[in-house]
Amino acid sequence: MDTIAFVSGLRQQALLLGDYNAYRQLCSRRLAKLRKRLGRATDPKKKDVKSAPKVTVEELNSDPTYAHLYLFSSERAWAHAMYMKSFNTDTSEPPTRATRDHIRSRLTKSLHYATELSNLYLSPLATSITDKDILEVTAYAATLSGALCFEKSAWEDALKEFSLAKVVYDTLILEQEKGADIYKEFLTSSVEPSIKYSAYQVGIPRNTDIGPLARHFFPRERGDGGRVLQIVEKRNPEALSASAAAGGVASVDEMEGVEKTTRVDSVSWRGRTAAIEDTDLAVSLGVAQAAEKELYAKFEGAEERKHTPEDFDAVLLAWQESVDEAKKAIDKATSEGLSAADQRLQKLQLVFTYVNYNLIGWRIGRNRVLAKDIESGASGRKEKKARKTKTGEIIPAPVVSSSTVEQGKLKELLVLYDAILQSIDQINELPGVAADEDFGTELLAKKAFFSALRCSTIAASHTATNTRNALALYNRALEYINKSLNSLPAPTSSAPARSHIQTLSIDSNEAHALKASLEGSVARYRALIQLQDYAAKTSNAKSPVAAPPVIDNLGRYSEKVDFGRLVPLPPKVDAVPLKPIFFDVAWNFVAYPGEEKTVEVAEEQKADEGRPAKKGGFLGGLFGR
């Protein structure tokens, strides 16, 4: 009989009814009818009612309908548990202890019926039962067992049971073309989400695929004597040994790197400790710290091996995931109405600052590795070679001057140092950083160190064109490094024995080496400027500038006259004044001949102005009379 198809049909009716309690009543009615038809009904009027006898293997061989007795009973208990869970989900109050115990007891009863049916199917006397029937009832019982472990918070046991169901369903899907949708529905609706959540609770990284997880946690030793394992390997030989392309089955060898990550219960930073209650955040922090340990172990004692930017990718990805989880936890707490003074929100803010500081520190470390590669010329730049066209014509490679290449490197360095300074500014904006004065002073010292590197990079670009600008920039860089050294520890006598990875930490030996280099650059370019000034004065004394001709300086008295330069020879073409313009300022004060009449007219006008004006009437005023 098709166990999964039968159960799927029943649960589809539960969806139509819309209530688990109605589904429970449906199972009760059908169970009563089936018992009556099979002659197993009990008389409710009798006080001493004995339990119905168990189904035997002979009865199951004669009529497969006897298996429905266990399935109806199991589904009825399961529906009761789901009804109680949905009832508590609708209310805001958490379920009481008695309710949780009642849910577990219903799931235990449901698992009991499923286990009895599975034992009947696994009996060697059950001749009518096929391997497919055994796999289906095993997957059904494993799903119920996983749900019970889920309620008990036994996450590793739940992961094993759901992994068993996942492997069995995958095997059934690979064999059947028709009816595979029912198995896929069970996988996507309950099995795979439960595997993911159980893996998070156990402490497995969330980027691990479900297929390898199921293969890794498949319970090979069970109470069936290995019967289910034999059937799985018989029907799907690649299930637990090699990857199957069609079903997405992964081998056990691929799971050798999957280890349970230690959950981080608390973090300590700058003398403060915060407990972590969010599970996803605790797991992501454990993954990030494990990635850090793996990177440190990779370079432990490897003095000759250089760090590459790709080595930081896994650590950066892990810390970025922790930042995202911390942000989700803060948003969730804020949506619940927690105030800024709440202790829980303050702890989350501390964790948020901690994970962001680590993320920014590793990002700065990656940029420093890139900067070292550029400075050492190991940036991977390859010279272009001559290429040949289809017609056979050879095009020579473009010639790039060394100065162009050097300027390109300096621009790349400048971009990296700008990014580092911006990252340090982001740390200053994190919660709680502004209130820590000692930490603020330390950040200022580190910022001054990288500012000195930035100024020295800009100064290097001016060395070939403007020596005075280069000297000014080197001097500014020296001022920055002097400020930085005031807050950095004193240099040690020897460097550390093993190659260590630098993030935001600054080695004092490196800082003092940079100061010595800048002092040498300042002295060097100061001497160069002095030599340039002395060379300019010497050249002026040897070749004095010729004095201008005497004709051009006639307005200036000079005791020494160079008779050899009275006029410029050969003469130059110059502009000569032509048609000068005279301004007669006495024009209005001189009586010129022929202007007597104009004077008389002006006198008459003055006399008329002194006479009184004639008064006219209304009409005269209109016509101007």
Coordinates of C-alpha atoms in Angstrom, one line a residue:
M1 CA 0.0 0.0 0.0
D2 CA 1.1 3.6 -0.6
T3 CA 1.6 5.0 2.9
I4 CA 2.7 8.5 1.9
A5 CA 0.0 8.9 -0.7
F6 CA -2.6 7.8 1.9
V7 CA -1.4 10.3 4.5
S8 CA -1.0 13.1 1.9
G9 CA -4.7 12.6 0.9
L10 CA -5.8 12.8 4.5
R11 CA -3.8 16.0 5.2
Q12 CA -5.2 17.6 2.0
Q13 CA -8.6 17.1 3.5
A14 CA -7.4 18.8 6.7
L15 CA -6.4 21.8 4.6
L16 CA -9.9 21.9 3.1
L17 CA -11.5 21.7 6.5
G18 CA -9.2 24.5 7.7
D19 CA -8.9 23.2 11.3
Y20 CA -6.8 20.5 12.9
N21 CA -9.5 19.7 15.3
A22 CA -11.9 19.0 12.5
Y23 CA -9.3 16.8 10.9
R24 CA -8.9 14.9 14.2
Q25 CA -12.6 14.3 14.3
L26 CA -12.5 13.1 10.7
C27 CA -9.8 10.6 11.6
S28 CA -11.8 9.4 14.6
R29 CA -14.9 8.8 12.5
R30 CA -13.1 6.9 9.8
L31 CA -11.2 4.9 12.4
A32 CA -14.5 3.9 14.1
K33 CA -16.0 2.8 10.7
L34 CA -12.9 0.8 9.8
R35 CA -12.8 -1.0 13.2
K36 CA -16.5 -1.9 12.8
R37 CA -15.9 -3.2 9.3
L38 CA -12.9 -5.3 10.3
G39 CA -14.7 -6.6 13.4
R40 CA -12.5 -4.8 15.9
A41 CA -15.1 -2.3 17.3
T42 CA -15.5 -2.2 21.1
D43 CA -18.7 -1.9 23.0
P44 CA -18.8 1.6 24.6
K45 CA -21.5 0.4 27.1
K46 CA -19.2 -2.0 28.8
K47 CA -17.3 -0.6 31.8
D48 CA -14.3 -2.9 31.6
V49 CA -13.2 -2.4 28.0
K50 CA -10.0 -4.1 27.1
S51 CA -7.7 -2.6 24.5
A52 CA -8.1 -3.9 21.0
P53 CA -5.7 -6.7 20.0
K54 CA -2.8 -5.8 17.9
V55 CA -2.7 -6.4 14.2
T56 CA -0.8 -9.5 13.3
V57 CA 1.4 -10.1 10.3
E58 CA -1.1 -12.7 8.9
E59 CA -3.9 -10.2 9.0
L60 CA -1.7 -7.6 7.3
N61 CA -0.8 -10.2 4.5
S62 CA -4.4 -11.1 4.0
D63 CA -5.8 -7.5 4.0
P64 CA -3.5 -4.4 3.7
T65 CA -6.4 -2.3 5.1
Y66 CA -5.3 -3.3 8.6
A67 CA -2.4 -0.9 8.2
H68 CA -5.0 2.0 8.0
L69 CA -5.8 1.3 11.7
Y70 CA -2.4 2.5 12.7
L71 CA -2.3 5.4 10.2
F72 CA -5.7 6.7 11.3
S73 CA -4.7 6.5 15.0
S74 CA -1.3 8.1 14.3
E75 CA -2.8 11.0 12.3
R76 CA -5.5 11.5 15.0
A77 CA -2.9 12.0 17.7
W78 CA -0.7 14.2 15.3
A79 CA -3.7 16.4 14.5
H80 CA -4.4 16.8 18.2
A81 CA -0.9 18.0 18.8
M82 CA -1.0 20.4 15.8
Y83 CA -4.3 21.8 17.0
M84 CA -2.9 22.6 20.4
K85 CA 0.2 24.2 18.8
S86 CA -1.9 26.4 16.4
F87 CA -4.1 27.4 19.3
N88 CA -1.1 28.7 21.2
T89 CA 0.3 30.3 18.1
D90 CA -2.7 32.5 17.7
T91 CA -2.3 34.0 21.2
S92 CA 0.6 36.3 22.2
E93 CA 1.3 34.4 25.5
P94 CA 3.8 31.5 25.4
P95 CA 2.4 28.0 26.0
T96 CA 2.5 26.8 29.5
R97 CA 4.5 23.8 30.7
A98 CA 1.3 21.7 30.9
T99 CA 0.5 22.5 27.3
R100 CA 4.0 21.7 26.1
D101 CA 3.8 18.3 27.9
H102 CA 0.4 17.6 26.4
I103 CA 1.8 18.3 22.9
R104 CA 4.7 16.0 23.5
S105 CA 2.5 13.2 24.8
R106 CA 0.3 13.4 21.6
L107 CA 3.3 13.3 19.4
T108 CA 4.7 10.4 21.4
K109 CA 1.4 8.5 20.9
S110 CA 1.5 9.3 17.1
L111 CA 5.1 8.0 16.9
H112 CA 4.1 4.9 18.8
Y113 CA 1.5 3.8 16.2
A114 CA 3.9 4.6 13.3
T115 CA 6.6 2.6 15.0
E116 CA 4.3 -0.4 15.5
L117 CA 3.4 -0.3 11.8
S118 CA 7.0 0.0 10.8
N119 CA 7.9 -3.1 12.9
L120 CA 5.1 -5.0 11.2
Y121 CA 6.5 -4.1 7.8
L122 CA 10.0 -5.1 8.8
S123 CA 8.9 -8.5 10.0
P124 CA 10.4 -11.3 7.8
L125 CA 6.9 -12.9 7.8
A126 CA 5.4 -9.9 6.0
T127 CA 5.5 -11.4 2.5
S128 CA 3.1 -8.9 1.0
I129 CA 5.2 -5.9 2.0
T130 CA 7.6 -4.5 -0.6
D131 CA 10.8 -2.5 -0.1
K132 CA 9.0 0.6 -1.2
D133 CA 6.4 0.1 1.5
I134 CA 9.2 -0.2 4.1
L135 CA 10.9 2.9 2.9
E136 CA 7.6 4.9 3.0
V137 CA 6.6 3.9 6.5
T138 CA 10.2 4.5 7.7
A139 CA 10.2 8.0 6.3
Y140 CA 6.8 8.6 7.9
A141 CA 7.9 7.4 11.3
A142 CA 11.2 9.4 11.1
T143 CA 9.3 12.6 10.3
L144 CA 7.1 12.1 13.4
S145 CA 10.2 11.2 15.5
G146 CA 11.9 14.4 14.3
A147 CA 8.9 16.5 15.2
L148 CA 8.9 15.0 18.7
C149 CA 12.7 15.8 19.1
F150 CA 11.9 19.2 17.8
E151 CA 9.5 19.9 20.7
K152 CA 12.0 18.5 23.2
S153 CA 14.7 20.8 21.7
A154 CA 16.9 17.7 21.1
W155 CA 18.3 19.3 17.9
E156 CA 20.9 16.7 17.1
D157 CA 18.5 13.8 17.4
A158 CA 16.0 15.8 15.3
L159 CA 18.7 16.3 12.7
K160 CA 19.4 12.6 12.5
E161 CA 15.7 11.7 12.1
F162 CA 15.0 14.3 9.5
S163 CA 18.2 13.3 7.7
L164 CA 16.9 9.7 7.5
A165 CA 13.6 11.0 6.0
K166 CA 15.5 13.1 3.5
V167 CA 17.7 10.2 2.3
V168 CA 14.6 7.9 1.9
Y169 CA 12.6 10.5 0.1
D170 CA 15.5 11.2 -2.3
T171 CA 15.8 7.5 -3.0
L172 CA 12.0 7.2 -3.7
I173 CA 12.1 10.3 -6.0
L174 CA 15.0 8.9 -8.0
E175 CA 13.0 5.7 -8.7
Q176 CA 9.5 7.0 -9.5
E177 CA 8.6 9.3 -12.3
K178 CA 4.9 9.3 -11.3
G179 CA 4.0 10.2 -7.8
A180 CA 7.3 11.9 -7.1
D181 CA 5.5 15.2 -6.5
I182 CA 4.0 13.8 -3.2
Y183 CA 7.5 13.1 -1.9
K184 CA 8.8 16.5 -3.0
E185 CA 5.9 18.1 -1.2
F186 CA 6.8 16.4 2.1
L187 CA 10.5 17.4 1.6
T188 CA 9.8 21.1 0.9
S189 CA 7.1 21.5 3.5
S190 CA 8.5 19.9 6.6
V191 CA 11.7 17.9 6.2
E192 CA 14.1 20.4 4.6
P193 CA 13.1 23.4 6.7
S194 CA 13.4 21.3 9.8
I195 CA 16.9 20.2 8.8
K196 CA 18.0 23.8 8.3
Y197 CA 16.7 24.9 11.6
S198 CA 18.1 22.0 13.5
A199 CA 21.5 22.5 11.9
Y200 CA 21.5 26.2 13.0
Q201 CA 20.7 25.1 16.5
V202 CA 23.5 22.5 16.5
G203 CA 26.0 25.1 15.3
I204 CA 26.5 24.1 11.7
P205 CA 27.3 27.0 9.2
R206 CA 24.2 28.0 7.3
N207 CA 26.0 27.9 3.9
T208 CA 26.2 24.1 4.2
D209 CA 23.9 22.4 1.7
I210 CA 21.0 20.2 2.9
G211 CA 22.0 17.2 0.8
P212 CA 25.5 16.8 2.4
L213 CA 24.0 17.4 5.8
A214 CA 21.5 14.6 5.4
R215 CA 24.2 12.2 4.2
H216 CA 26.5 13.1 7.1
F217 CA 23.8 12.7 9.8
F218 CA 22.1 9.6 8.3
P219 CA 21.7 7.1 11.2
R220 CA 23.5 4.0 10.0
E221 CA 22.8 2.0 13.2
R222 CA 19.2 1.6 14.0
G223 CA 17.0 -0.9 15.6
D224 CA 16.0 -2.5 12.3
G225 CA 19.2 -4.5 12.0
G226 CA 20.4 -2.4 9.1
R227 CA 17.4 -3.4 6.9
V228 CA 16.5 0.2 5.8
L229 CA 20.2 0.9 5.0
Q230 CA 20.4 -2.2 2.9
I231 CA 17.3 -1.3 0.9
V232 CA 18.6 2.3 0.4
E233 CA 22.0 1.1 -0.9
K234 CA 20.3 -1.5 -3.0
R235 CA 17.9 0.8 -4.7
N236 CA 20.3 3.7 -4.9
P237 CA 23.9 2.6 -4.7
E238 CA 25.2 6.2 -4.9
A239 CA 23.1 7.4 -2.0
L240 CA 25.8 7.3 0.6
S241 CA 29.0 6.7 -1.4
A242 CA 29.2 9.2 -4.2
S243 CA 27.5 12.3 -5.6
A244 CA 24.4 11.7 -7.7
A245 CA 23.9 14.4 -10.3
A246 CA 20.2 13.9 -10.7
G247 CA 19.2 13.8 -7.1
G248 CA 21.7 16.1 -5.6
V249 CA 23.1 13.4 -3.3
A250 CA 26.4 14.2 -1.8
S251 CA 29.0 11.7 -0.6
V252 CA 30.2 11.3 2.9
D253 CA 33.7 12.4 1.8
E254 CA 32.3 15.8 1.0
M255 CA 31.1 16.1 4.6
E256 CA 34.6 15.7 6.1
G257 CA 34.9 19.5 6.4
V258 CA 31.5 19.9 8.0
E259 CA 32.0 20.3 11.7
K260 CA 29.8 21.6 14.4
T261 CA 30.7 25.2 15.1
T262 CA 30.9 26.2 18.7
R263 CA 28.2 28.7 19.6
V264 CA 29.4 31.9 21.1
D265 CA 27.4 32.6 24.2
S266 CA 29.0 36.0 25.0
V267 CA 31.4 38.5 23.7
S268 CA 33.8 40.8 25.6
W269 CA 35.0 44.1 24.1
R270 CA 36.7 47.1 25.7
G271 CA 36.1 45.7 29.2
R272 CA 32.4 45.1 28.7
T273 CA 30.7 41.7 28.3
A274 CA 27.4 41.0 26.5
A275 CA 25.5 37.7 26.5
I276 CA 24.1 36.5 23.2
E277 CA 20.6 35.2 23.2
D278 CA 19.8 35.1 19.5
T279 CA 20.7 31.7 18.1
D280 CA 21.4 32.8 14.6
L281 CA 23.7 35.5 15.8
A282 CA 25.5 33.1 18.2
V283 CA 26.1 30.6 15.3
S284 CA 27.3 33.2 12.9
L285 CA 29.8 34.5 15.5
G286 CA 31.1 31.0 16.0
V287 CA 31.5 30.6 12.2
A288 CA 33.4 33.9 12.0
Q289 CA 35.8 33.0 14.8
A290 CA 36.3 29.6 13.3
A291 CA 37.2 31.2 10.0
E292 CA 39.7 33.5 11.8
K293 CA 41.4 30.5 13.5
E294 CA 41.6 28.7 10.2
L295 CA 43.3 31.6 8.6
Y296 CA 45.8 32.0 11.5
A297 CA 46.5 28.3 11.4
K298 CA 47.2 28.5 7.7
F299 CA 50.0 30.9 8.2
E300 CA 51.3 29.6 11.4
G301 CA 55.1 29.3 11.1
A302 CA 55.0 30.0 7.4
E303 CA 57.5 32.8 7.3
E304 CA 58.2 32.7 3.5
R305 CA 54.6 32.5 2.4
K306 CA 53.0 35.9 1.6
H307 CA 49.4 36.8 2.4
T308 CA 47.1 37.3 -0.6
P309 CA 43.9 39.3 -0.7
E310 CA 41.9 36.0 -1.5
D311 CA 42.9 34.7 2.0
F312 CA 40.7 37.3 3.6
D313 CA 37.5 36.5 1.6
A314 CA 36.2 33.7 3.9
V315 CA 36.8 35.7 7.0
L316 CA 35.2 38.9 5.6
L317 CA 32.1 36.9 4.4
A318 CA 31.7 35.3 7.9
W319 CA 31.9 38.7 9.7
Q320 CA 29.6 40.3 7.2
E321 CA 27.0 37.6 8.0
S322 CA 27.5 38.3 11.7
V323 CA 26.9 42.0 11.1
D324 CA 23.7 41.2 9.2
E325 CA 22.4 38.9 12.0
A326 CA 23.2 41.6 14.6
K327 CA 21.3 44.2 12.6
K328 CA 18.3 41.8 12.4
A329 CA 18.4 41.2 16.1
I330 CA 18.5 45.0 16.8
D331 CA 15.6 45.6 14.4
K332 CA 13.6 42.8 16.0
A333 CA 14.2 44.2 19.5
T334 CA 13.3 47.7 18.3
S335 CA 10.1 46.5 16.8
E336 CA 9.1 45.0 20.1
G337 CA 9.2 48.4 21.6
L338 CA 12.4 48.2 23.7
S339 CA 13.8 51.6 24.7
A340 CA 17.4 52.7 24.3
A341 CA 17.9 52.3 28.1
D342 CA 16.9 48.7 28.0
Q343 CA 19.6 46.3 29.1
R344 CA 18.9 43.8 26.3
L345 CA 19.1 46.5 23.6
Q346 CA 22.4 47.8 25.0
K347 CA 23.9 44.4 24.9
L348 CA 22.8 44.0 21.2
Q349 CA 24.4 47.4 20.5
L350 CA 27.7 46.3 22.1
V351 CA 27.6 43.1 20.0
F352 CA 26.9 45.2 16.9
T353 CA 29.9 47.4 17.6
Y354 CA 32.0 44.4 18.2
V355 CA 31.2 42.6 14.9
N356 CA 31.5 45.8 12.9
Y357 CA 34.9 46.6 14.4
N358 CA 36.1 43.1 13.4
L359 CA 34.7 43.4 9.9
I360 CA 36.3 46.8 9.3
G361 CA 39.6 45.6 10.8
W362 CA 39.8 42.6 8.4
R363 CA 38.8 44.9 5.5
I364 CA 41.6 47.2 6.4
G365 CA 44.0 44.2 6.7
R366 CA 43.1 43.2 3.2
N367 CA 43.7 46.7 1.9
R368 CA 47.1 46.7 3.6
V369 CA 48.1 43.5 1.8
L370 CA 47.0 45.0 -1.5
A371 CA 49.1 48.1 -0.7
K372 CA 52.2 45.9 0.1
D373 CA 51.8 44.0 -3.2
I374 CA 51.7 47.3 -5.2
E375 CA 54.7 48.7 -3.3
S376 CA 56.7 45.5 -4.0
G377 CA 55.7 45.4 -7.6
A378 CA 53.8 42.2 -7.2
S379 CA 50.5 43.5 -8.3
G380 CA 50.3 41.0 -11.2
R381 CA 50.7 43.5 -14.0
K382 CA 51.8 41.7 -17.2
E383 CA 53.4 43.3 -20.2
K384 CA 51.3 43.1 -23.3
K385 CA 52.7 41.1 -26.2
A386 CA 52.5 41.7 -29.9
R387 CA 49.4 40.2 -31.5
K388 CA 48.8 38.8 -35.0
T389 CA 45.7 39.7 -37.0
K390 CA 43.8 37.4 -39.3
T391 CA 45.5 38.9 -42.3
G392 CA 48.9 38.0 -40.9
E393 CA 49.8 41.6 -39.9
I394 CA 51.7 41.8 -36.7
I395 CA 50.6 44.6 -34.4
P396 CA 53.4 45.6 -31.9
A397 CA 52.6 45.9 -28.3
P398 CA 52.0 49.4 -26.9
V399 CA 55.0 50.8 -25.2
V400 CA 54.3 52.0 -21.7
S401 CA 56.9 54.3 -20.1
S402 CA 58.1 53.5 -16.6
S403 CA 56.9 56.9 -15.3
T404 CA 53.3 56.1 -16.5
V405 CA 53.4 52.7 -14.7
E406 CA 54.8 54.4 -11.5
Q407 CA 52.0 57.0 -11.5
G408 CA 49.4 54.3 -11.9
K409 CA 50.8 52.4 -8.9
L410 CA 50.7 55.6 -6.8
K411 CA 47.1 56.2 -7.8
E412 CA 46.1 52.7 -6.7
L413 CA 48.0 53.2 -3.4
L414 CA 46.2 56.5 -2.8
V415 CA 42.8 54.9 -3.4
L416 CA 43.6 52.1 -0.9
Y417 CA 44.7 54.6 1.8
D418 CA 41.6 56.7 1.3
A419 CA 39.5 53.6 1.8
I420 CA 41.4 52.8 5.0
L421 CA 40.8 56.3 6.4
Q422 CA 37.1 56.1 5.5
S423 CA 36.9 52.7 7.4
I424 CA 38.4 54.3 10.5
D425 CA 35.9 57.1 10.3
Q426 CA 33.1 54.4 10.2
I427 CA 34.5 53.0 13.4
N428 CA 34.1 56.4 15.1
E429 CA 30.4 56.3 14.1
L430 CA 29.6 53.0 15.8
P431 CA 27.5 53.0 19.0
G432 CA 29.5 53.6 22.2
V433 CA 32.8 54.5 20.5
A434 CA 32.4 58.3 21.0
A435 CA 32.1 57.8 24.8
D436 CA 35.4 55.9 25.1
E437 CA 38.1 58.5 25.2
D438 CA 41.0 56.1 25.3
F439 CA 39.7 54.2 22.3
G440 CA 39.1 57.5 20.5
T441 CA 42.8 58.5 21.1
E442 CA 43.9 55.2 19.8
L443 CA 41.9 55.6 16.7
L444 CA 43.3 59.1 16.1
A445 CA 46.8 57.7 16.4
K446 CA 46.0 55.0 13.8
K447 CA 44.4 57.5 11.5
A448 CA 47.5 59.7 11.8
F449 CA 49.7 56.7 10.8
F450 CA 47.7 56.0 7.6
S451 CA 47.5 59.7 6.9
A452 CA 51.3 59.8 6.9
L453 CA 51.3 56.9 4.4
R454 CA 48.8 58.8 2.2
C455 CA 50.8 62.0 2.3
S456 CA 54.0 60.2 1.5
T457 CA 52.3 58.6 -1.5
I458 CA 51.2 62.0 -2.8
A459 CA 54.7 63.4 -2.2
A460 CA 56.2 60.5 -4.3
S461 CA 54.1 61.7 -7.2
H462 CA 55.6 65.2 -7.0
T463 CA 59.2 64.2 -6.8
A464 CA 59.8 64.3 -10.5
T465 CA 58.0 67.6 -11.2
N466 CA 58.0 69.8 -8.1
T467 CA 60.6 69.2 -5.5
R468 CA 59.3 71.9 -3.1
N469 CA 55.8 70.4 -3.1
A470 CA 57.3 67.0 -2.4
L471 CA 59.3 68.5 0.6
A472 CA 56.1 70.1 2.0
L473 CA 54.2 66.8 1.7
Y474 CA 57.0 64.7 3.3
N475 CA 57.2 67.2 6.1
R476 CA 53.4 67.0 6.7
A477 CA 53.7 63.2 6.7
L478 CA 56.4 63.5 9.3
E479 CA 54.1 65.6 11.5
Y480 CA 51.4 62.9 11.2
I481 CA 53.7 60.1 12.2
N482 CA 55.0 62.1 15.2
K483 CA 51.4 62.5 16.4
S484 CA 50.8 58.8 15.9
L485 CA 53.9 57.6 17.8
N486 CA 52.8 59.5 20.9
S487 CA 50.0 57.0 21.4
L488 CA 51.6 53.8 20.1
P489 CA 53.7 51.5 22.3
A490 CA 57.5 51.6 22.3
P491 CA 59.3 49.5 19.7
T492 CA 60.5 46.0 20.7
S493 CA 64.0 44.8 20.3
S494 CA 63.1 42.2 17.7
A495 CA 60.2 41.4 15.4
P496 CA 57.9 38.5 16.2
A497 CA 59.2 35.1 15.1
R498 CA 56.3 34.0 13.0
S499 CA 54.6 35.9 10.2
H500 CA 51.5 37.5 11.7
I501 CA 48.5 39.0 9.9
Q502 CA 47.9 42.7 10.4
T503 CA 44.4 44.1 10.5
L504 CA 43.9 47.4 12.2
S505 CA 46.8 46.8 14.6
I506 CA 49.9 48.8 13.9
D507 CA 53.4 47.4 14.8
S508 CA 55.4 50.0 16.6
N509 CA 58.5 48.9 14.7
E510 CA 56.8 49.6 11.4
A511 CA 55.8 53.0 12.7
H512 CA 59.3 53.9 13.7
A513 CA 60.7 52.6 10.4
L514 CA 58.2 54.9 8.6
K515 CA 59.3 57.8 10.7
A516 CA 63.0 57.2 9.9
S517 CA 62.2 56.9 6.2
L518 CA 60.2 60.2 6.3
E519 CA 63.0 62.0 8.1
G520 CA 65.5 60.8 5.5
S521 CA 63.1 62.0 2.7
V522 CA 62.7 65.4 4.3
A523 CA 66.5 65.8 4.7
R524 CA 67.1 64.6 1.1
Y525 CA 64.7 66.9 -0.6
R526 CA 65.7 69.9 1.6
A527 CA 69.2 69.3 0.4
L528 CA 68.0 69.1 -3.2
I529 CA 66.3 72.4 -2.9
Q530 CA 69.3 74.0 -1.4
L531 CA 71.4 72.7 -4.3
Q532 CA 68.9 73.9 -6.8
D533 CA 68.9 77.4 -5.3
Y534 CA 72.7 77.5 -5.3
A535 CA 72.8 76.4 -8.9
A536 CA 70.4 79.2 -9.9
K537 CA 72.5 81.9 -8.2
T538 CA 75.7 80.6 -9.8
S539 CA 74.2 80.6 -13.2
N540 CA 73.0 84.2 -12.7
A541 CA 76.5 85.4 -11.7
K542 CA 78.1 83.8 -14.8
S543 CA 75.7 85.1 -17.3
P544 CA 74.3 88.6 -16.2
V545 CA 71.2 89.9 -17.9
A546 CA 71.9 92.6 -20.6
A547 CA 70.7 96.1 -19.7
P548 CA 68.0 97.7 -21.8
P549 CA 69.0 100.4 -24.5
V550 CA 69.5 104.0 -23.4
I551 CA 66.7 105.2 -25.7
D552 CA 64.2 103.2 -23.7
N553 CA 65.3 104.7 -20.4
L554 CA 65.5 108.4 -21.2
G555 CA 63.3 109.3 -18.3
R556 CA 65.7 107.7 -15.8
Y557 CA 69.0 109.2 -14.8
S558 CA 72.0 106.9 -14.9
E559 CA 75.6 107.8 -14.2
K560 CA 76.9 104.9 -16.2
V561 CA 75.9 105.1 -19.9
D562 CA 76.6 102.1 -22.1
F563 CA 77.4 103.8 -25.4
G564 CA 77.4 100.4 -27.0
R565 CA 73.6 100.1 -26.4
L566 CA 72.2 103.5 -27.3
V567 CA 69.6 102.0 -29.6
P568 CA 68.6 98.4 -30.1
L569 CA 70.3 96.9 -33.1
P570 CA 68.8 95.5 -35.2
P571 CA 65.8 97.7 -34.5
K572 CA 62.5 96.0 -33.6
V573 CA 59.1 96.8 -34.9
D574 CA 57.3 98.8 -32.1
A575 CA 54.1 100.8 -32.0
V576 CA 54.5 104.6 -32.6
P577 CA 52.0 107.3 -31.3
L578 CA 49.9 108.8 -34.2
K579 CA 47.2 111.6 -34.4
P580 CA 47.0 112.6 -30.7
I581 CA 43.7 113.6 -29.2
F582 CA 43.6 117.1 -27.4
F583 CA 41.1 117.9 -24.7
D584 CA 40.3 121.8 -24.6
V585 CA 39.3 122.4 -21.0
A586 CA 39.0 126.2 -21.6
W587 CA 36.3 125.8 -24.3
N588 CA 33.5 127.1 -22.1
F589 CA 35.4 130.1 -20.8
V590 CA 36.8 131.7 -24.0
A591 CA 34.7 134.0 -26.3
Y592 CA 35.5 132.9 -29.8
P593 CA 34.6 135.1 -32.9
G594 CA 31.1 134.6 -34.3
E595 CA 29.5 133.6 -31.1
E596 CA 28.1 137.1 -29.9
K597 CA 24.5 136.3 -31.0
T598 CA 24.5 133.1 -29.0
V599 CA 25.3 135.1 -25.9
E600 CA 22.5 137.7 -26.5
V601 CA 19.9 134.9 -26.9
A602 CA 21.0 133.4 -23.6
E603 CA 20.6 136.7 -21.8
E604 CA 17.0 137.1 -23.2
Q605 CA 16.1 133.7 -21.9
K606 CA 17.3 134.6 -18.5
A607 CA 15.1 137.8 -18.5
D608 CA 12.0 135.8 -19.6
E609 CA 12.5 133.4 -16.7
G610 CA 12.2 136.3 -14.2
R611 CA 8.7 137.5 -15.6
P612 CA 5.5 136.1 -14.0
A613 CA 3.6 133.6 -16.2
K614 CA 0.2 134.7 -17.8
K615 CA -2.9 133.2 -16.4
G616 CA -5.2 131.6 -19.0
G617 CA -8.7 130.2 -18.7
F618 CA -9.8 126.6 -18.8
L619 CA -9.7 126.4 -22.6
G620 CA -6.4 128.2 -22.8
G621 CA -4.9 125.7 -20.5
L622 CA -6.2 122.9 -22.6
F623 CA -4.6 124.3 -25.8
G624 CA -1.4 125.5 -24.2
R625 CA -2.2 129.3 -24.3

